[in-house]
XYZ file of N, CA and C in Angstrom:
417
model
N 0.846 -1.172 0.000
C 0.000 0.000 0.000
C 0.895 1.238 0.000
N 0.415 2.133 -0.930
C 1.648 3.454 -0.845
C 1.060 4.089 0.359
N 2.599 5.175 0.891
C 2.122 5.871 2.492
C 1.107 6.370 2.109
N 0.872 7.393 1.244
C 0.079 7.931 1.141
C -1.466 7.841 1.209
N -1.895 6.442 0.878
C -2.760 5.766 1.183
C -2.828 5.198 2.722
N -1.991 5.329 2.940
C -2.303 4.451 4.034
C -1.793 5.523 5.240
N -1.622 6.904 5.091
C -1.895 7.985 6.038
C -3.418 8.298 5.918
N -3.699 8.537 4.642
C -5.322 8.987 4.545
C -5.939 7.816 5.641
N -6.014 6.531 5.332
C -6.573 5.263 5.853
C -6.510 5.764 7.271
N -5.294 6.201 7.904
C -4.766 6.405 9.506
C -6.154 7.309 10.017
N -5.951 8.455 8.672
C -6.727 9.824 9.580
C -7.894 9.163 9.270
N -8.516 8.512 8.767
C -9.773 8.318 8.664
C -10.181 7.206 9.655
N -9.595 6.724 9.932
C -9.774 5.712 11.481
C -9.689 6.694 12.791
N -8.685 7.179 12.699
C -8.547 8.292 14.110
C -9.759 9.192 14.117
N -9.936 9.873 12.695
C -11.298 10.644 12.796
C -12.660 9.989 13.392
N -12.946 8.391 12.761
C -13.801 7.760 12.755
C -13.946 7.593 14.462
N -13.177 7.436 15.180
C -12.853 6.935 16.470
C -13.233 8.537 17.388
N -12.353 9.507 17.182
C -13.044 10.963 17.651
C -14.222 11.411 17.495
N -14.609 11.166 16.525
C -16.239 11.366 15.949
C -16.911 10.752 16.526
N -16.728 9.860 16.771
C -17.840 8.844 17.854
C -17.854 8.954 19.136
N -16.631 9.351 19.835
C -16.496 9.628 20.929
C -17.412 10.616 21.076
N -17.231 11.774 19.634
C -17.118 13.271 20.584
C -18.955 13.252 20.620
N -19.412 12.585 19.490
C -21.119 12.250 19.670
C -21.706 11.394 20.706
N -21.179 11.073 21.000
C -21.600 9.957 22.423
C -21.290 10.816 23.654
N -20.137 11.417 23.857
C -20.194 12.722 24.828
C -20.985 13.685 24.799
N -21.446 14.102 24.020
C -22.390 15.415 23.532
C -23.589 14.450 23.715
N -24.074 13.716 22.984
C -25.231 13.237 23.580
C -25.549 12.650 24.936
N -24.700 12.156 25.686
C -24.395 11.847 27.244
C -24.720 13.234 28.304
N -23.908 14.280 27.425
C -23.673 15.654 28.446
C -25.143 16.242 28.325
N -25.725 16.298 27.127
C -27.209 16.474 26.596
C -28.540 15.600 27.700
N -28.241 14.503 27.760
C -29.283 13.890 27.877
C -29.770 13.604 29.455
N -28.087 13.729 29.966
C -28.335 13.846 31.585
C -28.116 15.378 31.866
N -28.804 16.317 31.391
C -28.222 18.222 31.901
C -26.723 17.984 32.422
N -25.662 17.841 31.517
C -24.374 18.162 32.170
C -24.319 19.792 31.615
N -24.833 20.204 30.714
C -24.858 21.353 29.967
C -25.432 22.395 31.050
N -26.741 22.212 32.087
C -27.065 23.016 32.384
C -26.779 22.897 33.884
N -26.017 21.884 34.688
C -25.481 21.922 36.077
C -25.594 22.820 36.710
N -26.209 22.692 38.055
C -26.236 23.832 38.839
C -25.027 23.853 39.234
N -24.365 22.900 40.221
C -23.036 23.443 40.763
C -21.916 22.686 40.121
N -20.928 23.072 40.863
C -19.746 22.917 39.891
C -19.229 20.982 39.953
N -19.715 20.657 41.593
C -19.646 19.177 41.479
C -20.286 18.347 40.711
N -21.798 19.113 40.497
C -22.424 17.720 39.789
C -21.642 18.215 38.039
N -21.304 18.806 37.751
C -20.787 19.621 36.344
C -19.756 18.313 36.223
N -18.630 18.379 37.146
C -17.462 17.338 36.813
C -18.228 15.898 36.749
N -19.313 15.567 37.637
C -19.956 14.394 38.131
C -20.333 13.634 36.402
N -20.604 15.093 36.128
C -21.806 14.598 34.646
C -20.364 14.513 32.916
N -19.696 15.444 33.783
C -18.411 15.440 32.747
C -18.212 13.666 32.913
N -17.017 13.209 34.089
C -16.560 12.553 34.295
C -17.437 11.031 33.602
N -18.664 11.250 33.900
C -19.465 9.681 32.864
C -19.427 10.419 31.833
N -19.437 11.858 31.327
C -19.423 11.839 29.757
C -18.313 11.580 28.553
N -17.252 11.394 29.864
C -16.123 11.250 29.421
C -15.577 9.573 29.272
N -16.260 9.111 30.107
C -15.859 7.575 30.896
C -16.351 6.657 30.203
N -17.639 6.995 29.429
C -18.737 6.047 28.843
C -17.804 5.682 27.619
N -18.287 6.860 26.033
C -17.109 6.422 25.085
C -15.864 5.852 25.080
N -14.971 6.048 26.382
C -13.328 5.770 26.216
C -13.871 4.112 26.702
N -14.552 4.111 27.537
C -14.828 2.396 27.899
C -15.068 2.127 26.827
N -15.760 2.554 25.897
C -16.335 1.862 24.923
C -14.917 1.660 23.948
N -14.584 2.418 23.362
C -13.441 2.372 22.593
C -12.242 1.398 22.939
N -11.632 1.418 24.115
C -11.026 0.266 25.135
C -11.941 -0.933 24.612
N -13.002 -1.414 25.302
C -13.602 -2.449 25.140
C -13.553 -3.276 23.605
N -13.872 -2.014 22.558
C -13.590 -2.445 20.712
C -12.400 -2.958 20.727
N -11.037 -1.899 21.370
C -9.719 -2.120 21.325
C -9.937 -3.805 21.533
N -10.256 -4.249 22.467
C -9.936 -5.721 23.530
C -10.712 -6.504 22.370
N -11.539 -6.218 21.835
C -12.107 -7.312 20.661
C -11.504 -7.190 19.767
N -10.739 -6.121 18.307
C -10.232 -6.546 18.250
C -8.697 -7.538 17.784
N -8.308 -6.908 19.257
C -7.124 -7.027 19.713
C -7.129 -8.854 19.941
N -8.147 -9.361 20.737
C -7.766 -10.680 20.821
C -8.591 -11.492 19.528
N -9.251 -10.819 18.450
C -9.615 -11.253 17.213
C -8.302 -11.731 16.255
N -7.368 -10.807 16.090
C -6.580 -10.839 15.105
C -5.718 -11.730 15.981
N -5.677 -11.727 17.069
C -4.942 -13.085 17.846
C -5.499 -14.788 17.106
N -6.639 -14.583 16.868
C -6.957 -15.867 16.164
C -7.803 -16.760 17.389
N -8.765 -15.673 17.964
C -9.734 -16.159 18.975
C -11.187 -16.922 18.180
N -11.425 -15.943 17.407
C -12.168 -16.974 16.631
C -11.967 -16.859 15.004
N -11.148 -17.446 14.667
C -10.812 -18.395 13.625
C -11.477 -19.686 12.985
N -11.424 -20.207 13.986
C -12.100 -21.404 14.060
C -13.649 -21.177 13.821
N -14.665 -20.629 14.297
C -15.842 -19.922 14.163
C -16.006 -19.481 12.791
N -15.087 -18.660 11.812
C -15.172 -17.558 10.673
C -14.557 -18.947 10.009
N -14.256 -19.316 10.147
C -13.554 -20.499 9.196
C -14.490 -21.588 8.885
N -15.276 -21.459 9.946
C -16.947 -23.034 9.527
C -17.865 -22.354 9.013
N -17.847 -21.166 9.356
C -19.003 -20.573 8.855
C -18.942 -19.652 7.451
N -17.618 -19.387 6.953
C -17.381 -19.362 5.785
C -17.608 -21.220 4.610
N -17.432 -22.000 5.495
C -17.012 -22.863 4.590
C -18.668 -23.762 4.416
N -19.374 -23.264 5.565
C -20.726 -23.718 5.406
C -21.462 -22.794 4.021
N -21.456 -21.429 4.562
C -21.650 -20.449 3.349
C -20.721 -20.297 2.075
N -19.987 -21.476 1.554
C -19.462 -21.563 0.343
C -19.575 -22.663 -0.429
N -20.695 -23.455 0.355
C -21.315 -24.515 -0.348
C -22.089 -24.743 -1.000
N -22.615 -23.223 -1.187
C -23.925 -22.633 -2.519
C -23.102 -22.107 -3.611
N -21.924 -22.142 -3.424
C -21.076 -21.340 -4.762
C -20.936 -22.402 -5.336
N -19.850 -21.648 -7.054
C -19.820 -22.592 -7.642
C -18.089 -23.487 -7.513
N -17.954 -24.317 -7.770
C -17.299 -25.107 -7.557
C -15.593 -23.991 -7.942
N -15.513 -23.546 -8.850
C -14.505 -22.703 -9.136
C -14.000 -21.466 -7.987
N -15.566 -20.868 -7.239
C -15.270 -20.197 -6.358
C -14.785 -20.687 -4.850
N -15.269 -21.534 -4.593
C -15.326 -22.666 -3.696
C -13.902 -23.072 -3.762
N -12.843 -23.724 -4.798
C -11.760 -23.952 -4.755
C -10.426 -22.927 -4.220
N -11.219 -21.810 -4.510
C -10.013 -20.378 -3.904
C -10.120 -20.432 -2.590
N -11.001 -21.153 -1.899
C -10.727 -20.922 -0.249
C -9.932 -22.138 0.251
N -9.327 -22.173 0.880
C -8.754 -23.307 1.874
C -9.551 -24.433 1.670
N -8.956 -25.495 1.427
C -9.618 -26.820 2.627
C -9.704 -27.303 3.766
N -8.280 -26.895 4.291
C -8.673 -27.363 5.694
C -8.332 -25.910 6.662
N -8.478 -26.418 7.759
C -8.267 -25.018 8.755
C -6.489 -24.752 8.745
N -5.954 -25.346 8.797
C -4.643 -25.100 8.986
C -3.712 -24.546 7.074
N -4.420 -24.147 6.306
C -4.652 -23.323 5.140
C -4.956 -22.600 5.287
N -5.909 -22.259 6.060
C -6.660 -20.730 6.399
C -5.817 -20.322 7.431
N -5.145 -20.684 8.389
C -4.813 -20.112 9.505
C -3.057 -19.368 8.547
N -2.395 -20.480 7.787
C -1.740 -19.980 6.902
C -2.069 -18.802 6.371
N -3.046 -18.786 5.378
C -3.221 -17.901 4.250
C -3.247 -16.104 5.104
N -4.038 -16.891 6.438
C -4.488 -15.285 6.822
C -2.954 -14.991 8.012
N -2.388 -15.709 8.008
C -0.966 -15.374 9.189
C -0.252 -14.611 7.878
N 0.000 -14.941 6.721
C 0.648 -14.544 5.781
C -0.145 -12.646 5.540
N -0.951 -12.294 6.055
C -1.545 -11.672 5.978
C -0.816 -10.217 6.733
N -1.226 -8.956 5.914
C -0.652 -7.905 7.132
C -1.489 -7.079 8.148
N -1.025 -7.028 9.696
C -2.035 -7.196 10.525
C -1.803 -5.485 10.527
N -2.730 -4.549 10.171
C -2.977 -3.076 10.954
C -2.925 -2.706 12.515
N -2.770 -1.855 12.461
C -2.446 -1.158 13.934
C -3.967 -0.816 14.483
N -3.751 -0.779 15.926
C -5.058 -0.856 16.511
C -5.103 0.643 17.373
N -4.115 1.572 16.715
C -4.127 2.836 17.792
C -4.867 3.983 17.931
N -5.516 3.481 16.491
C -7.169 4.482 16.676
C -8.162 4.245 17.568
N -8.389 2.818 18.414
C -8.920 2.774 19.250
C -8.528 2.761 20.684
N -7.674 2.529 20.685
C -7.074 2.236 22.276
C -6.512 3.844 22.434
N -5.611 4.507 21.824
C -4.981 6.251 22.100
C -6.105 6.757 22.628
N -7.443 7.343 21.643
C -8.521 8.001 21.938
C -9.300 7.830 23.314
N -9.965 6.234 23.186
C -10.244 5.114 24.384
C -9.371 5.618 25.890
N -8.256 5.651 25.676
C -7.038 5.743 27.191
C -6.822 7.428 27.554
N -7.327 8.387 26.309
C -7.340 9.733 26.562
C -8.691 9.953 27.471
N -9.568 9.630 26.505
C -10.958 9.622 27.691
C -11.118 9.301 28.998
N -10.316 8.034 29.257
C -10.911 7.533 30.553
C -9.933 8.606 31.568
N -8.426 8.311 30.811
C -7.433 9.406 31.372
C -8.479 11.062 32.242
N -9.257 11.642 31.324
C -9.994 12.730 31.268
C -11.019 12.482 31.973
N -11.584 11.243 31.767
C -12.737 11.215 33.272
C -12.055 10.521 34.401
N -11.197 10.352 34.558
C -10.292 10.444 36.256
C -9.957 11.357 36.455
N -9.546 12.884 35.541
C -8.858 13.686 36.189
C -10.560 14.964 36.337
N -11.603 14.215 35.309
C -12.824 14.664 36.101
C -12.920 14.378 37.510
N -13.181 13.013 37.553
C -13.727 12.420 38.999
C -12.982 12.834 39.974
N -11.492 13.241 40.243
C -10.666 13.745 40.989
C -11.123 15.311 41.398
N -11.340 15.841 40.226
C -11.796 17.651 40.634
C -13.445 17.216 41.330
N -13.850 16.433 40.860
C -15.429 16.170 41.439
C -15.293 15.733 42.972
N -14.472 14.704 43.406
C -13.763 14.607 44.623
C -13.386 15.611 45.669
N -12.971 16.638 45.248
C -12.223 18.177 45.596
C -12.990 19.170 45.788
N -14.308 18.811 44.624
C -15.092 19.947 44.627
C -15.724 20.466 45.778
């Protein structure tokens, strides 16, 4: 893949990953009045889950998957491809593996992407709702 392609690819994962955050915060801060807080504790209170919710979430994607491309289920995508390639035709059917240890080949031979659009963003958030929950603590 030229860099160039595959910087665009970067920002468009990192974007994809901020964008979701920053809508899931805004709708979080929206939906419980963090926007209109009377005092300054419940303000961090309502920050700190608006902050905490997305980065869990993003973490959590990270951990799937992170132990996916580990080859957690392989075995699973590998029967159930080979069940759903038994309506093709025999020509298409021959380009996949026969047995599992072909597939586990074909796709190890494979190049694995970086997972730092989810976990950076994910570890900034939660980072940001501890150093909420701490001023909420203080307050």
């Amino acid at each position: 893949m030229k860099p160039d392609t595959q910087r665009k690819r970067t920002v468009r994962r990192y974007t994809g990953s901020v964008l979701f955050a920053a809508v899931t915060f805004f709708l979080m801060m929206l939906g419980r009045g963090g926007f209109e807080a009377g005092t300054r504790a419940e303000f961090y209170h309502l920050l700190c889950d608006a902050l905490f919710v997305p980065g869990i979430l993003l973490l959590c994607a990270w951990l799937l998957v992170f132990v996916a491309s580990d080859g957690v289920f392989d075995m699973l995508h590998f029967g159930v491809q080979k069940a759903v390639r038994i309506v093709l035709k025999k020509e298409k059917r021959d380009l996949y593996p026969k047995t599992f240890y072909e597939y586990r080949t074909m796709k190890a031979a494979g190049k694995k992407g970086s997972t730092a659009f989810l976990w950076l963003p994910g570890a900034c958030l939660v980072l940001g709702a501890t150093i909420a929950l701490i001023l909420y603590m203080n307050a």
